[in-house]
Amino acid sequence: MAGSQHPVPAGSLWGVPEPRLPHEDRYGQGAGEQGRPFPCSAGCLVASDGIDPGYAGDLDAVPGGGFAAGDGSPAPGSLFASAERFITLFHSENRAGPPGRRLARVRREIETTGTYWHTTAELEFGARVAWRNSSRCIGRLYWHSLRVRDRREVAAAPDVAAECVAHLREATNGGRIRPTITVFAPETPGRPGPRILSPQLVRYAGYQAADGAVIGDPANVAITRLAGALGWRGRWPAGRFDILPMVVQEGGTRLELHELPADAVLEVGIGHPEFGWFADLGLRWYAVPVISDMYLDVGGIHYPAAPFNGWYMCTEIGSRDLGDTGRYDQLPVIAWHMGLSMASERTLWKDKAMTELNLAVLHSFAAAGVTISDHHTESVRFLQHLEREARHGRACPADWTWIVPPTASSATPVFHRYYEDFDQTPNFYRHPAPPLLAPARLRDHQPGLAAW
Ligand code: ARG
């Protein structure tokens, strides 16, 4: 599931996803207890009030969701059409015999309840195929091995938070990362289902001062502000790598903050195999990227909270998270320590610094026993995946601009060809950003928000 290094779309500095675009932003540790204002157990509630109900109201609708608008229910006919396509695919790929009887049951269920319930096998298959259909993901060779945690009975925010913590622990697996998804309650007619507002389960705070300067990750300014509005006090003093609490919403109601216990989040300090000074930069990153702001669509049923993870590819952290000028912007400081001349672009100081930063990320994760891959290996695997899909007679959608790595692009085989891209369900779709997570500069006039 390694991922994206797509050129940053407008607004993404603020963590605002492109509305209604399919697919996740794929391409894209021992955090100390001290300084934590809310010592707590797994997934505990740390704050729930203090938010202006006017804002909370903005968060009710889940556009793109099948059931959330108005009375909300999709026409039974269109739901059945989606169900029929999926159930037929399930039966044919799993050699489960003719789908007729199952389809008749699904049709009756939709007629009487307005929705239908997937079998465990259907849900597992649906989640795996959603990964397989994610055209921005270079890491799909292992789609079949996705571990599916069926938590469809879980809808209350504290339980969602606790299950997210359990997900992190199981997926981290001491460093041998396991691609995993947890599927929470679906949307049903009249019930929107739970939602996670945090873009990933683990994110570093981005504290923005009045002059616009940011301490931490600028990508997370909006979600940090939202946490502040919900009562999170932040760490003091503010650090560059302070782990945010999760923001969880129970079925269209108010938002809750839930801290992640420090021992559920594995982090890796970044050092370099040769440059002794590198560790002194104090850089670190978390081990497991768990995307949490996308909904899973399987056969017309929407699962609004379905956090999933793979493992990192080094360029996601080295080239983008720590390298982008709109993120941690570490290339100048690394180049300076390397003694490179930054007087001219033509010394290629950025290229050299970026390569060493990627090397440091790979080296540090490996030394810590944490799964990570590099863009060369992952590119070869992706072409294997394409071949395998072709052998199964399946077309594989892929988005060149996301598949091609941001570093050493033309040195990887995925660069030298084109792909067909198309939208196919099951799939993951990003929730449209709620107004509360709109770019900060558009919201500066709004009252009631924390200073940062
Ligand atoms: N690019 C994102 C990040 O740097 C993570 C996206 C998912 N990546 C993955 N390898 N599954 O945090």
CSV table of C-alpha atoms and ligand atoms in Angstrom, one decimal:
chain,number,residue,atom,x,y,z
A,1,MET,CA,0.0,0.0,0.0
A,2,ALA,CA,3.0,2.2,-0.3
A,3,GLY,CA,2.1,5.4,-1.7
A,4,SER,CA,1.7,8.8,-2.9
A,5,GLN,CA,4.1,11.5,-3.9
A,6,HIS,CA,1.7,13.3,-6.1
A,7,PRO,CA,2.3,17.0,-6.6
A,8,VAL,CA,0.6,18.7,-3.8
A,9,PRO,CA,-2.9,19.8,-4.9
A,10,ALA,CA,-4.0,23.3,-4.0
A,11,GLY,CA,-5.1,23.5,-0.4
A,12,SER,CA,-3.4,20.3,0.7
A,13,LEU,CA,-1.0,22.4,2.8
A,14,TRP,CA,-4.0,22.6,5.1
A,15,GLY,CA,-4.9,19.0,4.9
A,16,VAL,CA,-7.9,19.7,2.8
A,17,PRO,CA,-8.6,16.8,0.5
A,18,GLU,CA,-9.9,17.3,-3.0
A,19,PRO,CA,-13.6,16.9,-2.7
A,20,ARG,CA,-15.2,13.8,-4.0
A,21,LEU,CA,-12.1,12.4,-5.6
A,22,PRO,CA,-11.8,8.6,-5.3
A,23,HIS,CA,-8.9,7.0,-3.6
A,24,GLU,CA,-6.8,7.7,-0.6
A,25,ASP,CA,-3.8,10.0,-0.3
A,26,ARG,CA,-1.7,6.9,-0.5
A,27,TYR,CA,1.3,8.4,-2.0
A,28,GLY,CA,1.7,10.6,-0.8
A,29,GLN,CA,7.1,6.3,19.1
A,30,GLY,CA,7.7,6.1,22.0
A,31,ALA,CA,6.1,9.4,22.5
A,32,GLY,CA,6.9,10.3,26.0
A,33,GLU,CA,4.1,10.4,28.5
A,34,GLN,CA,5.5,13.5,30.0
A,35,GLY,CA,3.7,16.6,29.0
A,36,ARG,CA,0.6,14.7,28.1
A,37,PRO,CA,-2.2,16.7,29.7
A,38,PHE,CA,-4.6,13.8,29.7
A,39,PRO,CA,-3.0,10.6,31.0
A,40,CYS,CA,-5.5,8.0,29.9
A,41,SER,CA,-6.1,4.4,28.9
A,42,ALA,CA,-6.7,3.0,25.5
A,43,GLY,CA,-8.7,5.3,23.3
A,44,CYS,CA,-10.1,7.2,26.3
A,45,LEU,CA,-12.2,10.2,25.9
A,46,VAL,CA,-10.2,13.3,26.6
A,47,ALA,CA,-12.7,16.0,25.8
A,48,SER,CA,-16.1,16.3,24.3
A,49,ASP,CA,-17.5,19.7,24.8
A,50,GLY,CA,-16.4,23.2,24.2
A,51,ILE,CA,-17.4,23.1,20.5
A,52,ASP,CA,-19.8,25.5,19.1
A,53,PRO,CA,-22.8,23.4,18.2
A,54,GLY,CA,-23.0,25.6,15.0
A,55,TYR,CA,-19.8,24.0,13.9
A,56,ALA,CA,-20.8,20.5,14.9
A,57,GLY,CA,-23.9,20.9,12.9
A,58,ASP,CA,-21.7,21.4,9.8
A,59,LEU,CA,-20.4,17.9,10.3
A,60,ASP,CA,-23.7,16.1,10.0
A,61,ALA,CA,-23.9,15.4,6.4
A,62,VAL,CA,-21.7,12.9,4.8
A,63,PRO,CA,-22.1,13.8,1.1
A,64,GLY,CA,-21.3,10.9,-1.1
A,65,GLY,CA,-22.7,8.6,1.5
A,66,GLY,CA,-25.6,6.6,0.3
A,67,PHE,CA,-27.9,7.4,3.1
A,68,ALA,CA,-26.9,10.6,4.6
A,69,ALA,CA,-28.7,13.3,2.6
A,70,GLY,CA,-32.2,14.2,3.5
A,71,ASP,CA,-34.1,11.2,4.5
A,72,GLY,CA,-31.1,9.8,2.8
A,73,SER,CA,-32.0,6.5,1.4
A,74,PRO,CA,-30.8,5.7,-2.1
A,75,ALA,CA,-33.4,4.5,-4.4
A,76,PRO,CA,-33.8,0.7,-3.6
A,77,GLY,CA,-33.3,0.1,-7.3
A,78,SER,CA,-29.9,1.8,-7.5
A,79,LEU,CA,-28.7,0.1,-4.3
A,80,PHE,CA,-29.7,-3.2,-5.7
A,81,ALA,CA,-27.9,-2.6,-8.9
A,82,SER,CA,-24.7,-1.9,-7.0
A,83,ALA,CA,-25.3,-4.9,-4.8
A,84,GLU,CA,-25.9,-7.1,-7.8
A,85,ARG,CA,-22.6,-6.1,-9.5
A,86,PHE,CA,-20.7,-6.8,-6.3
A,87,ILE,CA,-22.4,-10.1,-5.4
A,88,THR,CA,-21.9,-11.3,-8.9
A,89,LEU,CA,-18.2,-10.4,-8.8
A,90,PHE,CA,-17.9,-12.1,-5.4
A,91,HIS,CA,-19.4,-15.3,-6.7
A,92,SER,CA,-17.4,-15.4,-9.8
A,93,GLU,CA,-14.0,-14.7,-8.3
A,94,ASN,CA,-14.5,-17.0,-5.3
A,95,ARG,CA,-16.1,-19.8,-7.4
A,96,ALA,CA,-19.1,-19.6,-5.1
A,97,GLY,CA,-21.5,-20.9,-7.6
A,98,PRO,CA,-24.4,-19.0,-9.2
A,99,PRO,CA,-25.3,-15.9,-7.2
A,100,GLY,CA,-29.1,-16.1,-7.9
A,101,ARG,CA,-30.2,-17.3,-4.4
A,102,ARG,CA,-28.0,-14.8,-2.6
A,103,LEU,CA,-29.3,-12.0,-4.9
A,104,ALA,CA,-32.9,-12.8,-4.2
A,105,ARG,CA,-32.2,-12.6,-0.5
A,106,VAL,CA,-30.4,-9.3,-0.9
A,107,ARG,CA,-33.3,-7.9,-2.9
A,108,ARG,CA,-35.8,-8.9,-0.3
A,109,GLU,CA,-33.6,-7.4,2.5
A,110,ILE,CA,-33.4,-4.1,0.6
A,111,GLU,CA,-37.1,-4.0,0.0
A,112,THR,CA,-37.9,-4.5,3.6
A,113,THR,CA,-35.1,-2.6,5.4
A,114,GLY,CA,-33.7,-0.2,2.8
A,115,THR,CA,-30.2,-1.8,3.1
A,116,TYR,CA,-28.5,-5.2,3.3
A,117,TRP,CA,-25.8,-6.8,5.4
A,118,HIS,CA,-22.7,-8.3,3.9
A,119,THR,CA,-21.6,-11.8,4.9
A,120,THR,CA,-18.2,-11.9,6.5
A,121,ALA,CA,-16.7,-13.4,3.4
A,122,GLU,CA,-18.3,-10.7,1.3
A,123,LEU,CA,-16.9,-8.0,3.5
A,124,GLU,CA,-13.4,-9.4,3.5
A,125,PHE,CA,-13.4,-9.7,-0.3
A,126,GLY,CA,-15.0,-6.3,-0.7
A,127,ALA,CA,-12.3,-4.6,1.4
A,128,ARG,CA,-9.5,-6.4,-0.4
A,129,VAL,CA,-10.9,-5.5,-3.8
A,130,ALA,CA,-11.2,-1.9,-2.7
A,131,TRP,CA,-7.5,-1.9,-2.2
A,132,ARG,CA,-7.0,-3.7,-5.5
A,133,ASN,CA,-9.0,-0.9,-7.2
A,134,SER,CA,-7.1,2.0,-5.6
A,135,SER,CA,-5.5,3.4,-8.7
A,136,ARG,CA,-3.1,5.7,-6.8
A,137,CYS,CA,-1.5,2.9,-4.8
A,138,ILE,CA,1.8,1.4,-6.0
A,139,GLY,CA,1.7,-1.3,-3.3
A,140,ARG,CA,-1.2,-3.5,-4.4
A,141,LEU,CA,0.7,-6.7,-5.1
A,142,TYR,CA,-0.3,-7.9,-1.7
A,143,TRP,CA,-4.0,-6.9,-1.9
A,144,HIS,CA,-5.1,-10.4,-1.1
A,145,SER,CA,-3.3,-10.5,2.2
A,146,LEU,CA,-5.2,-7.5,3.8
A,147,ARG,CA,-6.3,-8.5,7.3
A,148,VAL,CA,-9.9,-7.5,7.8
A,149,ARG,CA,-11.2,-6.7,11.3
A,150,ASP,CA,-15.0,-6.9,11.1
A,151,ARG,CA,-16.3,-4.4,13.7
A,152,ARG,CA,-19.6,-3.6,12.1
A,153,GLU,CA,-21.3,-3.8,15.4
A,154,VAL,CA,-19.2,-1.0,16.7
A,155,ALA,CA,-20.7,2.5,16.3
A,156,ALA,CA,-20.2,4.4,19.6
A,157,ALA,CA,-17.3,6.9,19.5
A,158,PRO,CA,-15.4,5.6,22.6
A,159,ASP,CA,-15.7,2.0,21.2
A,160,VAL,CA,-14.5,3.2,17.8
A,161,ALA,CA,-11.5,4.9,19.4
A,162,ALA,CA,-10.6,1.8,21.4
A,163,GLU,CA,-10.8,-0.3,18.3
A,164,CYS,CA,-8.6,2.1,16.5
A,165,VAL,CA,-6.0,1.7,19.2
A,166,ALA,CA,-6.3,-2.1,18.9
A,167,HIS,CA,-5.9,-1.7,15.1
A,168,LEU,CA,-2.7,0.2,15.6
A,169,ARG,CA,-1.3,-2.4,17.9
A,170,GLU,CA,-2.2,-5.3,15.7
A,171,ALA,CA,-1.0,-3.6,12.5
A,172,THR,CA,2.2,-2.5,14.1
A,173,ASN,CA,2.9,-6.0,15.3
A,174,GLY,CA,6.2,-5.1,16.9
A,175,GLY,CA,7.5,-3.6,13.7
A,176,ARG,CA,6.5,-6.4,11.3
A,177,ILE,CA,3.7,-4.3,9.8
A,178,ARG,CA,0.6,-6.1,8.7
A,179,PRO,CA,-1.7,-4.4,6.1
A,180,THR,CA,-5.0,-4.2,8.1
A,181,ILE,CA,-8.4,-2.6,7.8
A,182,THR,CA,-11.0,-2.2,10.6
A,183,VAL,CA,-14.6,-1.8,9.3
A,184,PHE,CA,-17.0,0.0,11.6
A,185,ALA,CA,-20.8,0.3,11.4
A,186,PRO,CA,-22.2,1.0,7.9
A,187,GLU,CA,-24.5,3.9,7.0
A,188,THR,CA,-28.1,2.7,7.1
A,189,PRO,CA,-31.3,4.6,6.3
A,190,GLY,CA,-31.7,7.2,9.0
A,191,ARG,CA,-28.3,6.4,10.7
A,192,PRO,CA,-25.1,7.8,9.3
A,193,GLY,CA,-22.6,5.6,11.1
A,194,PRO,CA,-19.5,6.7,12.9
A,195,ARG,CA,-16.8,8.7,11.3
A,196,ILE,CA,-13.2,9.5,12.0
A,197,LEU,CA,-12.2,13.1,11.2
A,198,SER,CA,-8.5,12.7,11.6
A,199,PRO,CA,-6.9,12.0,8.2
A,200,GLN,CA,-4.7,9.3,9.7
A,201,LEU,CA,-4.9,7.7,13.2
A,202,VAL,CA,-1.4,9.0,13.9
A,203,ARG,CA,-0.7,12.6,13.0
A,204,TYR,CA,1.7,15.2,14.3
A,205,ALA,CA,0.2,18.5,15.4
A,206,GLY,CA,0.8,21.6,13.4
A,207,TYR,CA,0.5,24.6,15.7
A,208,GLN,CA,0.1,27.8,13.8
A,209,ALA,CA,1.1,31.1,15.4
A,210,ALA,CA,-0.6,34.4,14.5
A,211,ASP,CA,2.2,35.3,12.1
A,212,GLY,CA,1.5,32.2,10.2
A,213,ALA,CA,4.6,30.2,11.3
A,214,VAL,CA,3.9,26.6,12.1
A,215,ILE,CA,5.6,24.4,14.7
A,216,GLY,CA,5.1,20.8,13.7
A,217,ASP,CA,3.5,19.4,10.5
A,218,PRO,CA,1.9,22.2,8.4
A,219,ALA,CA,-0.4,19.5,6.8
A,220,ASN,CA,-2.2,19.2,10.1
A,221,VAL,CA,-2.9,22.8,11.0
A,222,ALA,CA,-6.6,22.4,10.4
A,223,ILE,CA,-7.1,19.2,12.4
A,224,THR,CA,-4.9,20.6,15.2
A,225,ARG,CA,-7.1,23.7,15.3
A,226,LEU,CA,-10.2,21.5,15.5
A,227,ALA,CA,-8.7,19.5,18.3
A,228,GLY,CA,-8.0,22.8,20.1
A,229,ALA,CA,-11.6,23.9,19.6
A,230,LEU,CA,-12.7,20.6,21.1
A,231,GLY,CA,-10.6,21.2,24.2
A,232,TRP,CA,-7.2,19.8,23.4
A,233,ARG,CA,-4.6,21.9,25.1
A,234,GLY,CA,-1.7,20.8,23.0
A,235,ARG,CA,1.7,20.0,24.5
A,236,TRP,CA,3.7,22.6,26.3
A,237,PRO,CA,6.1,23.6,25.0
A,238,ALA,CA,4.8,22.8,21.6
A,239,GLY,CA,6.9,20.2,19.8
A,240,ARG,CA,7.5,19.3,16.2
A,241,PHE,CA,6.3,15.8,16.7
A,242,ASP,CA,3.4,15.9,19.1
A,243,ILE,CA,0.9,13.2,18.5
A,244,LEU,CA,-2.7,14.5,18.0
A,245,PRO,CA,-5.7,12.9,19.7
A,246,MET,CA,-8.1,11.2,17.3
A,247,VAL,CA,-11.2,13.1,16.4
A,248,VAL,CA,-14.2,10.8,16.2
A,249,GLN,CA,-17.8,11.5,15.4
A,250,GLU,CA,-20.6,9.1,16.4
A,251,GLY,CA,-23.4,8.9,13.9
A,252,GLY,CA,-23.8,12.5,12.9
A,253,THR,CA,-23.6,13.8,16.5
A,254,ARG,CA,-20.9,15.7,18.3
A,255,LEU,CA,-17.2,15.2,18.0
A,256,GLU,CA,-15.0,13.6,20.6
A,257,LEU,CA,-11.3,13.6,21.1
A,258,HIS,CA,-9.5,10.4,22.1
A,259,GLU,CA,-5.9,10.3,23.0
A,260,LEU,CA,-3.7,7.5,21.6
A,261,PRO,CA,-1.8,5.7,24.4
A,262,ALA,CA,1.9,6.3,24.0
A,263,ASP,CA,2.7,2.6,23.8
A,264,ALA,CA,0.3,2.1,20.9
A,265,VAL,CA,2.3,4.4,18.6
A,266,LEU,CA,5.6,3.1,17.4
A,267,GLU,CA,7.9,5.8,16.2
A,268,VAL,CA,11.3,5.7,14.6
A,269,GLY,CA,14.1,8.2,15.3
A,270,ILE,CA,15.9,9.1,12.0
A,271,GLY,CA,19.6,8.7,11.9
A,272,HIS,CA,22.0,8.2,8.9
A,273,PRO,CA,24.3,5.2,8.3
A,274,GLU,CA,27.3,7.5,7.9
A,275,PHE,CA,26.5,11.1,9.0
A,276,GLY,CA,26.7,11.2,12.7
A,277,TRP,CA,25.1,14.6,12.9
A,278,PHE,CA,22.0,13.4,11.3
A,279,ALA,CA,20.4,12.0,14.5
A,280,ASP,CA,20.9,15.5,16.1
A,281,LEU,CA,18.3,16.9,13.7
A,282,GLY,CA,15.8,15.3,16.0
A,283,LEU,CA,13.7,13.9,13.1
A,284,ARG,CA,11.3,11.0,13.7
A,285,TRP,CA,8.3,9.5,12.0
A,286,TYR,CA,5.6,7.0,13.0
A,287,ALA,CA,5.8,3.5,11.8
A,288,VAL,CA,2.2,2.9,10.5
A,289,PRO,CA,0.2,5.1,8.2
A,290,VAL,CA,-3.4,4.3,8.9
A,291,ILE,CA,-5.7,6.3,6.6
A,292,SER,CA,-8.8,7.1,8.4
A,293,ASP,CA,-10.8,9.8,6.6
A,294,MET,CA,-12.0,7.7,3.6
A,295,TYR,CA,-15.2,5.7,3.4
A,296,LEU,CA,-15.3,2.2,2.0
A,297,ASP,CA,-17.9,1.5,-0.7
A,298,VAL,CA,-18.8,-2.2,-1.1
A,299,GLY,CA,-21.7,-3.1,-3.3
A,300,GLY,CA,-23.5,0.2,-2.6
A,301,ILE,CA,-23.0,0.0,1.1
A,302,HIS,CA,-20.9,2.8,2.6
A,303,TYR,CA,-18.7,2.2,5.6
A,304,PRO,CA,-17.9,5.8,6.7
A,305,ALA,CA,-15.2,4.7,9.2
A,306,ALA,CA,-12.9,2.0,7.8
A,307,PRO,CA,-9.3,2.9,8.7
A,308,PHE,CA,-6.7,0.9,6.8
A,309,ASN,CA,-2.9,0.7,6.5
A,310,GLY,CA,-0.1,-0.7,4.6
A,311,TRP,CA,3.6,0.0,5.3
A,312,TYR,CA,5.6,3.0,4.2
A,313,MET,CA,7.7,3.5,1.1
A,314,CYS,CA,10.7,5.6,2.0
A,315,THR,CA,9.9,8.4,-0.4
A,316,GLU,CA,6.6,9.2,1.4
A,317,ILE,CA,8.5,10.2,4.5
A,318,GLY,CA,11.9,11.2,3.0
A,319,SER,CA,10.9,13.0,-0.1
A,320,ARG,CA,7.5,14.3,0.9
A,321,ASP,CA,6.6,14.4,4.7
A,322,LEU,CA,10.1,15.6,5.8
A,323,GLY,CA,11.2,17.1,2.5
A,324,ASP,CA,8.4,19.1,1.0
A,325,THR,CA,8.7,22.9,1.5
A,326,GLY,CA,5.1,22.9,2.7
A,327,ARG,CA,5.8,20.2,5.3
A,328,TYR,CA,8.9,19.7,7.4
A,329,ASP,CA,11.2,21.4,4.8
A,330,GLN,CA,14.4,19.6,5.9
A,331,LEU,CA,16.4,19.7,2.7
A,332,PRO,CA,18.1,23.1,3.4
A,333,VAL,CA,19.2,22.0,6.9
A,334,ILE,CA,20.5,18.7,5.6
A,335,ALA,CA,22.3,20.3,2.7
A,336,TRP,CA,23.9,22.8,5.1
A,337,HIS,CA,25.2,20.0,7.4
A,338,MET,CA,26.5,18.2,4.3
A,339,GLY,CA,28.5,21.3,3.4
A,340,LEU,CA,26.8,21.6,0.0
A,341,SER,CA,26.7,25.0,-1.7
A,342,MET,CA,23.2,26.3,-1.9
A,343,ALA,CA,24.3,29.3,-3.9
A,344,SER,CA,23.0,27.9,-7.1
A,345,GLU,CA,20.3,25.3,-8.0
A,346,ARG,CA,23.0,23.8,-10.3
A,347,THR,CA,24.9,22.2,-7.4
A,348,LEU,CA,21.9,19.9,-7.1
A,349,TRP,CA,22.0,20.3,-3.3
A,350,LYS,CA,18.3,19.4,-3.1
A,351,ASP,CA,18.7,16.2,-5.0
A,352,LYS,CA,21.7,15.2,-2.9
A,353,ALA,CA,20.0,16.1,0.4
A,354,MET,CA,16.8,14.3,-0.6
A,355,THR,CA,18.7,11.1,-1.4
A,356,GLU,CA,20.5,11.1,1.9
A,357,LEU,CA,17.2,11.8,3.7
A,358,ASN,CA,15.6,8.8,2.0
A,359,LEU,CA,18.6,6.7,2.8
A,360,ALA,CA,18.4,7.8,6.5
A,361,VAL,CA,14.7,6.8,6.6
A,362,LEU,CA,15.3,3.4,5.1
A,363,HIS,CA,18.3,2.8,7.4
A,364,SER,CA,16.5,3.9,10.6
A,365,PHE,CA,13.3,1.9,10.0
A,366,ALA,CA,15.4,-1.2,9.1
A,367,ALA,CA,17.6,-0.7,12.2
A,368,ALA,CA,14.4,-0.4,14.4
A,369,GLY,CA,13.0,-3.6,12.8
A,370,VAL,CA,10.1,-1.7,11.2
A,371,THR,CA,8.8,-2.8,7.8
A,372,ILE,CA,9.5,-0.2,5.0
A,373,SER,CA,10.1,-0.5,1.3
A,374,ASP,CA,12.0,1.6,-1.2
A,375,HIS,CA,10.7,3.0,-4.5
A,376,HIS,CA,12.8,0.7,-6.7
A,377,THR,CA,11.6,-2.5,-5.1
A,378,GLU,CA,8.0,-1.3,-4.9
A,379,SER,CA,8.0,-0.3,-8.6
A,380,VAL,CA,9.1,-3.7,-9.7
A,381,ARG,CA,6.4,-5.3,-7.5
A,382,PHE,CA,3.8,-3.0,-9.0
A,383,LEU,CA,4.7,-4.2,-12.5
A,384,GLN,CA,4.4,-7.8,-11.2
A,385,HIS,CA,1.0,-6.9,-9.9
A,386,LEU,CA,-0.1,-5.6,-13.3
A,387,GLU,CA,1.1,-8.8,-14.9
A,388,ARG,CA,-0.7,-11.0,-12.4
A,389,GLU,CA,-3.9,-9.0,-12.8
A,390,ALA,CA,-3.6,-9.4,-16.6
A,391,ARG,CA,-3.2,-13.1,-16.2
A,392,HIS,CA,-6.5,-13.2,-14.3
A,393,GLY,CA,-8.1,-11.3,-17.1
A,394,ARG,CA,-8.6,-8.2,-15.0
A,395,ALA,CA,-7.9,-4.6,-16.1
A,396,CYS,CA,-5.9,-2.8,-13.4
A,397,PRO,CA,-6.6,0.9,-13.0
A,398,ALA,CA,-3.6,3.1,-12.2
A,399,ASP,CA,-2.9,6.8,-12.0
A,400,TRP,CA,0.6,7.5,-13.4
A,401,THR,CA,0.9,10.8,-11.5
A,402,TRP,CA,0.5,8.9,-8.2
A,403,ILE,CA,2.2,5.6,-9.0
A,404,VAL,CA,5.5,7.2,-10.2
A,405,PRO,CA,7.8,7.9,-7.2
A,406,PRO,CA,8.8,11.5,-6.6
A,407,THR,CA,12.5,10.6,-6.4
A,408,ALA,CA,14.6,8.9,-9.0
A,409,SER,CA,11.4,8.6,-11.1
A,410,SER,CA,12.9,7.6,-14.4
A,411,ALA,CA,15.2,5.1,-12.7
A,412,THR,CA,12.1,3.1,-11.8
A,413,PRO,CA,10.3,1.0,-14.4
A,414,VAL,CA,6.9,2.4,-13.5
A,415,PHE,CA,7.9,5.7,-15.1
A,416,HIS,CA,8.4,4.3,-18.6
A,417,ARG,CA,4.8,3.4,-19.5
A,418,TYR,CA,1.3,4.6,-19.3
A,419,TYR,CA,-1.7,3.1,-17.5
A,420,GLU,CA,-5.4,3.1,-17.9
A,421,ASP,CA,-7.3,4.8,-15.1
A,422,PHE,CA,-10.9,4.3,-14.2
A,423,ASP,CA,-13.1,4.3,-11.2
A,424,GLN,CA,-14.3,0.9,-10.1
A,425,THR,CA,-16.0,-0.2,-6.9
A,426,PRO,CA,-15.4,-1.6,-4.3
A,427,ASN,CA,-13.2,1.3,-3.5
A,428,PHE,CA,-12.2,3.9,-1.0
A,429,TYR,CA,-13.4,7.5,-1.4
A,430,ARG,CA,-12.3,10.5,0.6
A,431,HIS,CA,-15.1,12.1,2.6
A,432,PRO,CA,-15.6,15.7,1.5
A,433,ALA,CA,-13.9,17.9,4.1
A,434,PRO,CA,-16.3,19.3,6.6
A,435,PRO,CA,-16.3,23.1,6.8
A,436,LEU,CA,-14.4,22.8,10.2
A,437,LEU,CA,-11.4,21.5,8.4
A,438,ALA,CA,-11.5,24.3,5.7
A,439,PRO,CA,-8.3,26.2,5.1
A,440,ALA,CA,-7.4,28.2,8.2
A,441,ARG,CA,-7.0,31.4,6.2
A,442,LEU,CA,-10.6,31.2,5.1
A,443,ARG,CA,-11.7,30.7,8.7
A,444,ASP,CA,-9.6,33.2,10.5
A,445,HIS,CA,-12.6,35.4,11.3
A,446,GLN,CA,-14.5,32.7,13.0
A,447,PRO,CA,-14.8,33.0,16.8
A,448,GLY,CA,-14.2,30.5,19.5
A,449,LEU,CA,-11.1,28.8,18.2
A,450,ALA,CA,-7.9,28.2,20.1
A,451,ALA,CA,-5.1,30.6,19.6
A,452,TRP,CA,-3.3,28.1,17.3
B,1,ARG,N1,1.7,9.4,2.1
B,1,ARG,C1,1.1,9.3,3.4
B,1,ARG,C2,2.1,9.7,4.5
B,1,ARG,O1,3.2,10.0,4.2
B,1,ARG,C3,0.6,7.9,3.7
B,1,ARG,C4,-0.3,7.3,2.7
B,1,ARG,C5,-0.4,5.8,2.8
B,1,ARG,N2,0.8,5.1,2.5
B,1,ARG,C6,1.0,3.8,2.5
B,1,ARG,N3,2.2,3.4,2.4
B,1,ARG,N4,0.0,3.0,2.8
B,1,ARG,O2,1.8,9.6,5.6
